[in-house]
PDB file of C-alpha atoms in Angstrom:
ATOM      1  CA  MET Q   2      -0.342   0.078   0.115  1.00 74.00           C
ATOM      2  CA  ASP Q   3       1.097   3.372  -0.655  1.00 94.00           C
ATOM      3  CA  TRP Q   4       0.467   5.998   2.471  1.00 96.00           C
ATOM      4  CA  VAL Q   5       2.317   8.315   1.203  1.00 95.00           C
ATOM      5  CA  GLU Q   6      -0.367   9.339  -2.178  1.00 95.00           C
ATOM      6  CA  ARG Q   7      -3.131   7.996   0.224  1.00 96.00           C
ATOM      7  CA  VAL Q   8      -2.435  10.458   2.718  1.00 96.00           C
ATOM      8  CA  THR Q   9      -1.401  13.451   0.296  1.00 93.00           C
ATOM      9  CA  THR Q  10      -4.715  13.063  -1.980  1.00 92.00           C
ATOM     10  CA  VAL Q  11      -7.458  12.917   0.601  1.00 93.00           C
ATOM     11  CA  ASN Q  12     -10.635  14.563  -0.760  1.00 89.00           C
ATOM     12  CA  GLN Q  13     -10.116  18.262   0.589  1.00 81.00           C
ATOM     13  CA  TRP Q  14     -13.413  21.277   0.562  1.00 76.00           C
ATOM     14  CA  ARG Q  15     -11.993  23.663  -1.962  1.00 67.00           C
ATOM     15  CA  ARG Q  16     -13.085  26.977  -2.837  1.00 60.00           C
ATOM     16  CA  GLY Q  17     -11.841  29.015  -5.214  1.00 50.00           C
ATOM     17  CA  GLY Q  18      -8.866  26.977  -6.159  1.00 48.00           C
ATOM     18  CA  LYS Q  19      -8.029  26.852  -1.876  1.00 55.00           C
ATOM     19  CA  ARG Q  20      -7.439  23.643  -0.266  1.00 65.00           C
ATOM     20  CA  ALA Q  21      -9.369  23.821   3.472  1.00 78.00           C
ATOM     21  CA  PRO Q  22      -6.422  21.895   5.562  1.00 89.00           C
ATOM     22  CA  HIS Q  23      -8.653  20.046   7.908  1.00 94.00           C
ATOM     23  CA  LYS Q  24      -8.347  16.721   7.127  1.00 96.00           C
ATOM     24  CA  PRO Q  25      -4.406  17.364   7.039  1.00 95.00           C
ATOM     25  CA  LEU Q  26      -4.681  18.798  10.157  1.00 96.00           C
ATOM     26  CA  LEU Q  27      -6.118  15.529  11.982  1.00 98.00           C
ATOM     27  CA  LEU Q  28      -3.890  13.652  10.025  1.00 98.00           C
ATOM     28  CA  LEU Q  29      -0.381  14.919  11.722  1.00 98.00           C
ATOM     29  CA  TYR Q  30      -2.697  14.741  14.942  1.00 98.00           C
ATOM     30  CA  ALA Q  31      -3.077  11.600  14.834  1.00 98.00           C
ATOM     31  CA  LEU Q  32       0.362  11.126  14.126  1.00 98.00           C
ATOM     32  CA  GLY Q  33       1.713  13.025  16.563  1.00 97.00           C
ATOM     33  CA  HIS Q  34      -0.599  11.216  18.829  1.00 97.00           C
ATOM     34  CA  PHE Q  35       0.580   7.506  17.374  1.00 97.00           C
ATOM     35  CA  GLN Q  36       3.756   8.028  18.111  1.00 95.00           C
ATOM     36  CA  ASN Q  37       3.291   9.158  21.669  1.00 94.00           C
ATOM     37  CA  HIS Q  38       0.547   6.760  22.305  1.00 95.00           C
ATOM     38  CA  GLY Q  39       0.119   3.997  20.073  1.00 95.00           C
ATOM     39  CA  ASP Q  40      -2.945   3.370  18.389  1.00 94.00           C
ATOM     40  CA  ALA Q  41      -4.657   4.407  21.322  1.00 96.00           C
ATOM     41  CA  PRO Q  42      -8.104   6.056  20.176  1.00 97.00           C
ATOM     42  CA  ILE Q  43      -8.593   9.337  20.077  1.00 98.00           C
ATOM     43  CA  VAL Q  44     -11.569  10.549  21.914  1.00 98.00           C
ATOM     44  CA  TYR Q  45     -13.588  13.041  20.004  1.00 98.00           C
ATOM     45  CA  ARG Q  46     -14.318  15.419  23.263  1.00 97.00           C
ATOM     46  CA  ASP Q  47     -11.176  15.035  24.482  1.00 96.00           C
ATOM     47  CA  ALA Q  48      -9.188  15.887  21.787  1.00 97.00           C
ATOM     48  CA  GLU Q  49     -11.603  18.201  20.060  1.00 97.00           C
ATOM     49  CA  ASP Q  50     -10.348  22.055  22.174  1.00 96.00           C
ATOM     50  CA  ARG Q  51      -6.787  20.910  20.735  1.00 95.00           C
ATOM     51  CA  LEU Q  52      -8.272  20.203  16.874  1.00 96.00           C
ATOM     52  CA  ARG Q  53      -9.916  23.715  17.385  1.00 95.00           C
ATOM     53  CA  HIS Q  54      -6.962  25.423  18.516  1.00 93.00           C
ATOM     54  CA  LEU Q  55      -4.995  23.481  15.313  1.00 93.00           C
ATOM     55  CA  LEU Q  56      -7.806  24.799  12.985  1.00 91.00           C
ATOM     56  CA  ASP Q  57      -8.058  28.664  14.153  1.00 86.00           C
ATOM     57  CA  GLU Q  58      -4.126  28.209  13.703  1.00 81.00           C
ATOM     58  CA  PHE Q  59      -3.449  27.181  10.442  1.00 84.00           C
ATOM     59  CA  TRP Q  60      -6.593  27.805   9.296  1.00 79.00           C
ATOM     60  CA  ARG Q  61      -9.063  29.783  10.231  1.00 75.00           C
ATOM     61  CA  LYS Q  62     -11.065  30.954  13.133  1.00 75.00           C
ATOM     62  CA  GLY Q  63     -14.686  29.045  14.186  1.00 82.00           C
ATOM     63  CA  SER Q  64     -13.865  25.640  11.862  1.00 88.00           C
ATOM     64  CA  SER Q  65     -15.140  23.384  13.442  1.00 94.00           C
ATOM     65  CA  PRO Q  66     -13.474  20.088  14.592  1.00 96.00           C
ATOM     66  CA  ALA Q  67     -16.211  17.473  14.273  1.00 97.00           C
ATOM     67  CA  TYR Q  68     -16.373  18.285  10.100  1.00 96.00           C
ATOM     68  CA  PRO Q  69     -12.575  16.389   9.833  1.00 96.00           C
ATOM     69  CA  PHE Q  70     -13.388  13.878  12.538  1.00 98.00           C
ATOM     70  CA  HIS Q  71     -16.391  12.524  10.164  1.00 97.00           C
ATOM     71  CA  HIS Q  72     -15.326  13.575   6.804  1.00 96.00           C
ATOM     72  CA  LEU Q  73     -12.054  11.619   6.722  1.00 97.00           C
ATOM     73  CA  THR Q  74     -13.712   8.143   7.225  1.00 97.00           C
ATOM     74  CA  SER Q  75     -14.696   8.213   3.377  1.00 96.00           C
ATOM     75  CA  ASP Q  76     -10.903   8.506   2.593  1.00 96.00           C
ATOM     76  CA  GLY Q  77     -10.145   4.806   3.829  1.00 95.00           C
ATOM     77  CA  LEU Q  78      -7.386   5.942   6.486  1.00 97.00           C
ATOM     78  CA  TRP Q  79      -9.632   6.796   9.406  1.00 98.00           C
ATOM     79  CA  GLU Q  80     -11.886   5.093  11.626  1.00 98.00           C
ATOM     80  CA  VAL Q  81     -14.786   6.257  13.828  1.00 98.00           C
ATOM     81  CA  ARG Q  82     -16.724   4.123  16.449  1.00 97.00           C
ATOM     82  CA  THR Q  83     -19.087   4.647  19.361  1.00 97.00           C
ATOM     83  CA  ASP Q  84     -19.792   3.242  23.222  1.00 94.00           C
ATOM     84  CA  ASP Q  85     -22.524   1.843  21.197  1.00 94.00           C
ATOM     85  CA  GLY Q  86     -20.212   0.229  18.119  1.00 92.00           C
ATOM     86  CA  GLY Q  87     -21.841   1.916  15.466  1.00 95.00           C
ATOM     87  CA  GLY Q  88     -19.597   4.595  13.167  1.00 96.00           C
ATOM     88  CA  SER Q  89     -19.494   7.810  12.954  1.00 96.00           C
ATOM     89  CA  PRO Q  90     -22.662   9.834  14.083  1.00 97.00           C
ATOM     90  CA  GLY Q  91     -21.980  12.574  11.548  1.00 96.00           C
ATOM     91  CA  PRO Q  92     -20.456  15.725  10.777  1.00 96.00           C
ATOM     92  CA  ASN Q  93     -21.565  18.004  13.446  1.00 96.00           C
ATOM     93  CA  VAL Q  94     -20.307  18.140  17.365  1.00 96.00           C
ATOM     94  CA  GLY Q  95     -23.182  17.338  19.517  1.00 97.00           C
ATOM     95  CA  PRO Q  96     -23.469  13.780  18.225  1.00 97.00           C
ATOM     96  CA  LEU Q  97     -20.327  12.732  18.807  1.00 97.00           C
ATOM     97  CA  ARG Q  98     -19.779  14.174  22.076  1.00 97.00           C
ATOM     98  CA  ARG Q  99     -22.842  12.393  22.896  1.00 97.00           C
ATOM     99  CA  ALA Q 100     -21.845   9.096  21.472  1.00 97.00           C
ATOM    100  CA  ASN Q 101     -18.552   9.159  22.921  1.00 97.00           C
ATOM    101  CA  ALA Q 102     -16.984   8.791  19.668  1.00 98.00           C
ATOM    102  CA  ALA Q 103     -13.752   7.946  19.130  1.00 98.00           C
ATOM    103  CA  GLY Q 104     -11.091   7.918  15.986  1.00 98.00           C
ATOM    104  CA  ARG Q 105      -8.432   5.418  15.352  1.00 98.00           C
ATOM    105  CA  PHE Q 106      -6.015   4.836  11.938  1.00 98.00           C
ATOM    106  CA  ALA Q 107      -7.980   2.106   9.674  1.00 97.00           C
ATOM    107  CA  ASP Q 108      -6.693  -1.288  10.644  1.00 97.00           C
ATOM    108  CA  ASP Q 109      -4.436  -1.875   7.625  1.00 97.00           C
ATOM    109  CA  LEU Q 110      -2.399   1.413   8.167  1.00 97.00           C
ATOM    110  CA  VAL Q 111      -2.094   0.621  12.081  1.00 98.00           C
ATOM    111  CA  ARG Q 112      -0.432  -2.900  11.061  1.00 97.00           C
ATOM    112  CA  ASP Q 113       1.891  -1.455   8.662  1.00 97.00           C
ATOM    113  CA  LEU Q 114       2.881   1.626  11.317  1.00 97.00           C
ATOM    114  CA  ARG Q 115       3.172  -0.710  13.988  1.00 96.00           C
ATOM    115  CA  GLY Q 116       5.799  -3.105  11.280  1.00 96.00           C
ATOM    116  CA  ASP Q 117       7.424   0.220  10.147  1.00 96.00           C
ATOM    117  CA  PRO Q 118       9.063   2.449  13.425  1.00 92.00           C
ATOM    118  CA  GLY Q 119       9.926   5.388  10.490  1.00 93.00           C
ATOM    119  CA  LEU Q 120       6.681   5.406   8.086  1.00 96.00           C
ATOM    120  CA  ALA Q 121       5.033   7.810  11.052  1.00 96.00           C
ATOM    121  CA  ALA Q 122       7.789  10.015  10.602  1.00 95.00           C
ATOM    122  CA  ARG Q 123       7.786   9.820   6.862  1.00 95.00           C
ATOM    123  CA  LEU Q 124       3.932  10.230   6.434  1.00 97.00           C
ATOM    124  CA  GLY Q 125       3.503  13.599   8.293  1.00 96.00           C
ATOM    125  CA  ARG Q 126       5.963  14.857   6.494  1.00 94.00           C
ATOM    126  CA  ALA Q 127       4.499  13.907   3.691  1.00 92.00           C
ATOM    127  CA  VAL Q 128       1.611  15.803   4.654  1.00 93.00           C
ATOM    128  CA  LEU Q 129       3.704  19.025   5.471  1.00 90.00           C
ATOM    129  CA  ASP Q 130       5.475  19.092   2.165  1.00 87.00           C
ATOM    130  CA  ALA Q 131       1.228  18.809   0.655  1.00 85.00           C
ATOM    131  CA  ASN Q 132       0.200  20.658   2.024  1.00 85.00           C
ATOM    132  CA  PHE Q 133       1.748  23.710   4.240  1.00 85.00           C
ATOM    133  CA  GLU Q 134       4.607  26.017   3.813  1.00 73.00           C
ATOM    134  CA  PRO Q 135       7.789  25.542   5.519  1.00 69.00           C
ATOM    135  CA  SER Q 136       8.073  28.207   7.628  1.00 65.00           C
ATOM    136  CA  LEU Q 137       5.299  26.601   9.524  1.00 76.00           C
ATOM    137  CA  HIS Q 138       5.842  22.896   9.596  1.00 84.00           C
ATOM    138  CA  ALA Q 139       8.194  23.358  12.739  1.00 86.00           C
ATOM    139  CA  GLU Q 140       5.629  24.933  14.411  1.00 84.00           C
ATOM    140  CA  LEU Q 141       2.961  22.251  13.500  1.00 91.00           C
ATOM    141  CA  CYS Q 142       5.201  19.595  14.830  1.00 94.00           C
ATOM    142  CA  ALA Q 143       5.774  21.415  18.299  1.00 90.00           C
ATOM    143  CA  GLU Q 144       2.019  21.534  18.272  1.00 93.00           C
ATOM    144  CA  VAL Q 145       0.834  18.450  17.562  1.00 96.00           C
ATOM    145  CA  GLY Q 146       4.084  16.637  18.710  1.00 94.00           C
ATOM    146  CA  LEU Q 147       4.958  14.672  15.557  1.00 95.00           C
ATOM    147  CA  ALA Q 148       8.637  14.028  14.726  1.00 92.00           C
ATOM    148  CA  VAL Q 149       9.929  14.448  11.006  1.00 91.00           C
ATOM    149  CA  ASP Q 150      12.897  13.181   9.712  1.00 73.00           C
ATOM    150  CA  GLY Q 151      14.738  12.488  12.757  1.00 52.00           C
ATOM    151  CA  ALA Q 152      13.637  15.310  14.602  1.00 53.00           C
ATOM    152  CA  ARG Q 153      12.790  15.209  18.557  1.00 55.00           C
ATOM    153  CA  ARG Q 154       9.050  15.193  19.328  1.00 60.00           C
ATOM    154  CA  ARG Q 155       8.987  18.877  21.147  1.00 64.00           C
ATOM    155  CA  ASP Q 156       6.702  18.912  24.707  1.00 75.00           C
ATOM    156  CA  ARG Q 157       3.432  21.397  23.403  1.00 81.00           C
ATOM    157  CA  GLU Q 158       2.716  22.073  26.628  1.00 91.00           C
ATOM    158  CA  PHE Q 159       6.109  23.325  27.501  1.00 93.00           C
ATOM    159  CA  ARG Q 160       5.234  25.750  24.586  1.00 92.00           C
ATOM    160  CA  ARG Q 161       1.733  26.546  25.970  1.00 93.00           C
ATOM    161  CA  LEU Q 162       3.107  27.243  29.208  1.00 96.00           C
ATOM    162  CA  VAL Q 163       5.807  29.158  28.145  1.00 97.00           C
ATOM    163  CA  LEU Q 164       3.711  31.588  26.519  1.00 97.00           C
ATOM    164  CA  ILE Q 165       1.050  32.089  29.191  1.00 97.00           C
ATOM    165  CA  ALA Q 166       3.881  33.151  31.524  1.00 98.00           C
ATOM    166  CA  TYR Q 167       5.184  35.597  29.013  1.00 98.00           C
ATOM    167  CA  GLU Q 168       1.317  36.683  28.782  1.00 97.00           C
ATOM    168  CA  TYR Q 169       1.748  36.252  24.485  1.00 97.00           C
ATOM    169  CA  ARG Q 170       4.416  39.020  24.560  1.00 98.00           C
ATOM    170  CA  CYS Q 171       8.202  38.845  23.398  1.00 98.00           C
ATOM    171  CA  ALA Q 172       9.792  38.873  26.530  1.00 98.00           C
ATOM    172  CA  PHE Q 173      12.734  41.423  24.657  1.00 98.00           C
ATOM    173  CA  CYS Q 174      10.861  43.749  22.761  1.00 98.00           C
ATOM    174  CA  GLY Q 175       7.373  43.552  23.970  1.00 98.00           C
ATOM    175  CA  PHE Q 176       5.589  42.367  20.334  1.00 98.00           C
ATOM    176  CA  ASP Q 177       2.139  40.823  21.176  1.00 97.00           C
ATOM    177  CA  GLY Q 178       0.813  40.284  17.637  1.00 95.00           C
ATOM    178  CA  THR Q 179      -2.372  38.272  16.980  1.00 92.00           C
ATOM    179  CA  LEU Q 180      -4.063  37.228  14.176  1.00 90.00           C
ATOM    180  CA  ASP Q 181      -7.863  36.804  14.729  1.00 86.00           C
ATOM    181  CA  GLY Q 182      -7.226  36.190  18.605  1.00 85.00           C
ATOM    182  CA  THR Q 183      -4.582  34.011  17.716  1.00 87.00           C
ATOM    183  CA  ALA Q 184      -0.384  34.847  18.981  1.00 91.00           C
ATOM    184  CA  VAL Q 185       1.532  34.733  15.779  1.00 93.00           C
ATOM    185  CA  GLY Q 186       5.187  35.698  15.367  1.00 94.00           C
ATOM    186  CA  LEU Q 187       5.773  34.134  19.051  1.00 95.00           C
ATOM    187  CA  ASP Q 188       7.853  30.991  20.193  1.00 92.00           C
ATOM    188  CA  ALA Q 189       8.810  29.531  23.591  1.00 94.00           C
ATOM    189  CA  ALA Q 190      12.513  29.489  22.928  1.00 93.00           C
ATOM    190  CA  HIS Q 191      14.965  26.602  24.999  1.00 92.00           C
ATOM    191  CA  VAL Q 192      17.462  29.364  27.116  1.00 95.00           C
ATOM    192  CA  GLN Q 193      19.982  25.768  27.980  1.00 92.00           C
ATOM    193  CA  TRP Q 194      19.087  23.595  24.610  1.00 83.00           C
ATOM    194  CA  TRP Q 195      17.283  20.443  24.469  1.00 77.00           C
ATOM    195  CA  ALA Q 196      20.078  18.535  23.046  1.00 64.00           C
ATOM    196  CA  PHE Q 197      22.665  19.690  25.735  1.00 73.00           C
ATOM    197  CA  GLY Q 198      20.265  18.707  28.520  1.00 82.00           C
ATOM    198  CA  GLY Q 199      17.747  21.650  29.146  1.00 90.00           C
ATOM    199  CA  PRO Q 200      14.308  20.677  30.367  1.00 93.00           C
ATOM    200  CA  ASP Q 201      11.202  21.702  29.135  1.00 93.00           C
ATOM    201  CA  GLU Q 202      10.268  23.373  31.966  1.00 96.00           C
ATOM    202  CA  VAL Q 203       8.964  27.032  32.371  1.00 98.00           C
ATOM    203  CA  SER Q 204      12.359  27.763  34.290  1.00 98.00           C
ATOM    204  CA  ASN Q 205      14.193  26.871  30.836  1.00 97.00           C
ATOM    205  CA  GLY Q 206      12.222  28.731  28.630  1.00 97.00           C
ATOM    206  CA  VAL Q 207      11.573  32.015  27.464  1.00 98.00           C
ATOM    207  CA  CYS Q 208       8.842  33.249  25.271  1.00 98.00           C
ATOM    208  CA  LEU Q 209      10.127  35.639  22.110  1.00 97.00           C
ATOM    209  CA  CYS Q 210       9.509  36.549  18.652  1.00 97.00           C
ATOM    210  CA  VAL Q 211      10.955  35.043  15.963  1.00 94.00           C
ATOM    211  CA  LEU Q 212      13.015  37.434  15.388  1.00 96.00           C
ATOM    212  CA  HIS Q 213      15.044  37.229  18.373  1.00 97.00           C
ATOM    213  CA  HIS Q 214      14.484  33.581  18.770  1.00 93.00           C
ATOM    214  CA  LYS Q 215      16.435  33.204  15.818  1.00 89.00           C
ATOM    215  CA  LEU Q 216      18.922  35.989  17.074  1.00 93.00           C
ATOM    216  CA  PHE Q 217      18.891  33.760  20.385  1.00 93.00           C
ATOM    217  CA  ASP Q 218      20.183  30.653  19.231  1.00 88.00           C
ATOM    218  CA  LYS Q 219      22.722  32.193  16.755  1.00 87.00           C
ATOM    219  CA  GLY Q 220      24.304  34.034  20.371  1.00 91.00           C
ATOM    220  CA  VAL Q 221      23.324  37.544  19.085  1.00 94.00           C
ATOM    221  CA  LEU Q 222      21.574  38.204  22.115  1.00 97.00           C
ATOM    222  CA  GLY Q 223      21.707  37.175  25.249  1.00 98.00           C
ATOM    223  CA  MET Q 224      20.753  37.205  29.221  1.00 98.00           C
ATOM    224  CA  ALA Q 225      22.932  38.755  31.981  1.00 97.00           C
ATOM    225  CA  GLY Q 226      20.593  38.280  35.088  1.00 93.00           C
ATOM    226  CA  ASP Q 227      17.436  40.301  34.227  1.00 94.00           C
ATOM    227  CA  THR Q 228      18.437  42.328  31.422  1.00 98.00           C
ATOM    228  CA  ILE Q 229      19.438  41.720  27.611  1.00 98.00           C
ATOM    229  CA  THR Q 230      22.617  41.174  26.028  1.00 98.00           C
ATOM    230  CA  VAL Q 231      23.516  42.011  22.408  1.00 98.00           C
ATOM    231  CA  SER Q 232      26.903  40.406  21.181  1.00 96.00           C
ATOM    232  CA  THR Q 233      29.656  43.008  20.361  1.00 96.00           C
ATOM    233  CA  GLU Q 234      30.277  40.542  17.579  1.00 92.00           C
ATOM    234  CA  PHE Q 235      27.186  41.502  15.448  1.00 95.00           C
ATOM    235  CA  VAL Q 236      26.559  44.967  13.494  1.00 94.00           C
ATOM    236  CA  GLY Q 237      23.927  45.925  11.726  1.00 94.00           C
ATOM    237  CA  ARG Q 238      24.056  49.480  10.053  1.00 93.00           C
ATOM    238  CA  GLY Q 239      20.614  50.131   9.505  1.00 96.00           C
ATOM    239  CA  GLU Q 240      17.452  52.012  11.318  1.00 96.00           C
ATOM    240  CA  ALA Q 241      15.691  48.388  11.741  1.00 96.00           C
ATOM    241  CA  ALA Q 242      18.834  46.926  13.530  1.00 97.00           C
ATOM    242  CA  ARG Q 243      19.778  49.323  15.373  1.00 96.00           C
ATOM    243  CA  THR Q 244      16.331  49.435  17.300  1.00 96.00           C
ATOM    244  CA  GLN Q 245      15.367  46.078  16.935  1.00 97.00           C
ATOM    245  CA  VAL Q 246      19.075  44.738  17.913  1.00 98.00           C
ATOM    246  CA  THR Q 247      22.010  47.020  19.172  1.00 97.00           C
ATOM    247  CA  GLY Q 248      19.108  49.109  21.080  1.00 97.00           C
ATOM    248  CA  LEU Q 249      18.439  46.268  23.398  1.00 98.00           C
ATOM    249  CA  ALA Q 250      21.329  46.311  25.171  1.00 98.00           C
ATOM    250  CA  GLY Q 251      21.009  46.848  28.809  1.00 97.00           C
ATOM    251  CA  ARG Q 252      17.261  47.047  28.378  1.00 98.00           C
ATOM    252  CA  PRO Q 253      15.222  44.398  31.084  1.00 98.00           C
ATOM    253  CA  VAL Q 254      13.923  41.204  30.249  1.00 98.00           C
ATOM    254  CA  ILE Q 255      10.226  41.579  29.894  1.00 98.00           C
ATOM    255  CA  PRO Q 256       9.372  38.900  33.452  1.00 98.00           C
ATOM    256  CA  PRO Q 257       6.834  36.554  33.655  1.00 98.00           C
ATOM    257  CA  GLN Q 258       3.792  36.537  35.576  1.00 97.00           C
ATOM    258  CA  GLY Q 259       3.823  36.109  39.086  1.00 94.00           C
ATOM    259  CA  ALA Q 260       2.310  32.455  39.038  1.00 95.00           C
ATOM    260  CA  PHE Q 261       5.510  31.189  36.878  1.00 98.00           C
ATOM    261  CA  PRO Q 262       9.385  31.357  37.621  1.00 97.00           C
ATOM    262  CA  ALA Q 263      11.722  33.445  35.675  1.00 97.00           C
ATOM    263  CA  VAL Q 264      14.554  31.784  33.865  1.00 98.00           C
ATOM    264  CA  ALA Q 265      16.803  30.032  36.266  1.00 98.00           C
ATOM    265  CA  ALA Q 266      20.394  31.233  36.496  1.00 97.00           C
ATOM    266  CA  GLU Q 267      22.386  28.580  35.779  1.00 97.00           C
ATOM    267  CA  ARG Q 268      20.396  27.955  32.421  1.00 96.00           C
ATOM    268  CA  VAL Q 269      21.028  31.493  31.526  1.00 97.00           C
ATOM    269  CA  ALA Q 270      24.274  30.860  33.074  1.00 95.00           C
ATOM    270  CA  TRP Q 271      24.787  27.918  30.257  1.00 93.00           C
ATOM    271  CA  HIS Q 272      23.289  30.160  27.894  1.00 94.00           C
ATOM    272  CA  GLY Q 273      25.905  32.807  28.424  1.00 94.00           C
ATOM    273  CA  ARG Q 274      28.921  30.239  28.133  1.00 90.00           C
ATOM    274  CA  GLU Q 275      28.044  27.619  25.453  1.00 89.00           C
ATOM    275  CA  VAL Q 276      25.614  30.222  23.025  1.00 89.00           C
ATOM    276  CA  PHE Q 277      26.330  33.817  23.376  1.00 93.00           C
ATOM    277  CA  ARG Q 278      29.268  35.249  21.031  1.00 89.00           C
ATOM    278  CA  GLY Q 279      31.913  37.405  22.055  1.00 90.00           C
ATOM    279  CA  GLY Q 280      31.525  40.384  24.677  1.00 94.00           C
ATOM    280  CA  PRO Q 281      28.455  41.887  25.919  1.00 96.00           C
ATOM    281  CA  ARG Q 282      27.626  45.955  24.273  1.00 96.00           C
ATOM    282  CA  ALA Q 283      27.760  48.140  25.890  1.00 93.00           C
ATOM    283  CA  ALA Q 284      23.853  49.834  27.429  1.00 88.00           C
TER     284      ALA Q 284
END
């Protein structure tokens, strides 16, 4: 069975030549679930909020997660069963909740996923490539807990808690952009990298906009206590570089709200030692 072809050719709702990614988003969610929990069924009422968030974030606000949960069954990849042993009660939220509907991959796909440990990652990569811009891939994988191409599964709870702790605001510049009520351009950055023993904990995280996250990971930006440091090795001659980078030197890091811990001193020290480039600029 050519599962790559099957997952990339599911029937999708279309308008004006634009496809709606309802089913691909459910496929990514289900593949992440399989990597983390095996073929345990996905109960609709338990997954509804996460699926709605994915649709709000990567499609448009107000789309119903019930639509793909039911309609993916028509593609031969997905099965829905209710407590009484029946099939899907339809594409509406109420009946899916009341029937305690649960979905899982079709038996033949489950068999092949079990027999080939790399298949879930390959299918995830195929769905991403067929449906989403590359700039969205890492964020999507983090949201659904999916590892592709050997990358580790990101802890989506870490991202959620860090963004809440910093009130959906970049701790370096204060950027707090949203689109239809959903945060855009914000990341949960590890201070001490996971590959080098950094945990998925709020005390090892800071909310940064995508620009400052990249510069933080490249060693252009850092932290010294509760202030921002800027590398002397960074060169930026334009007004944007002065405003968005060099002008940050010596400014305070916006702290998390009181219920959450600030970045632990040992994590800040690790970043300063292992990642930050050169010395800090004068404020």
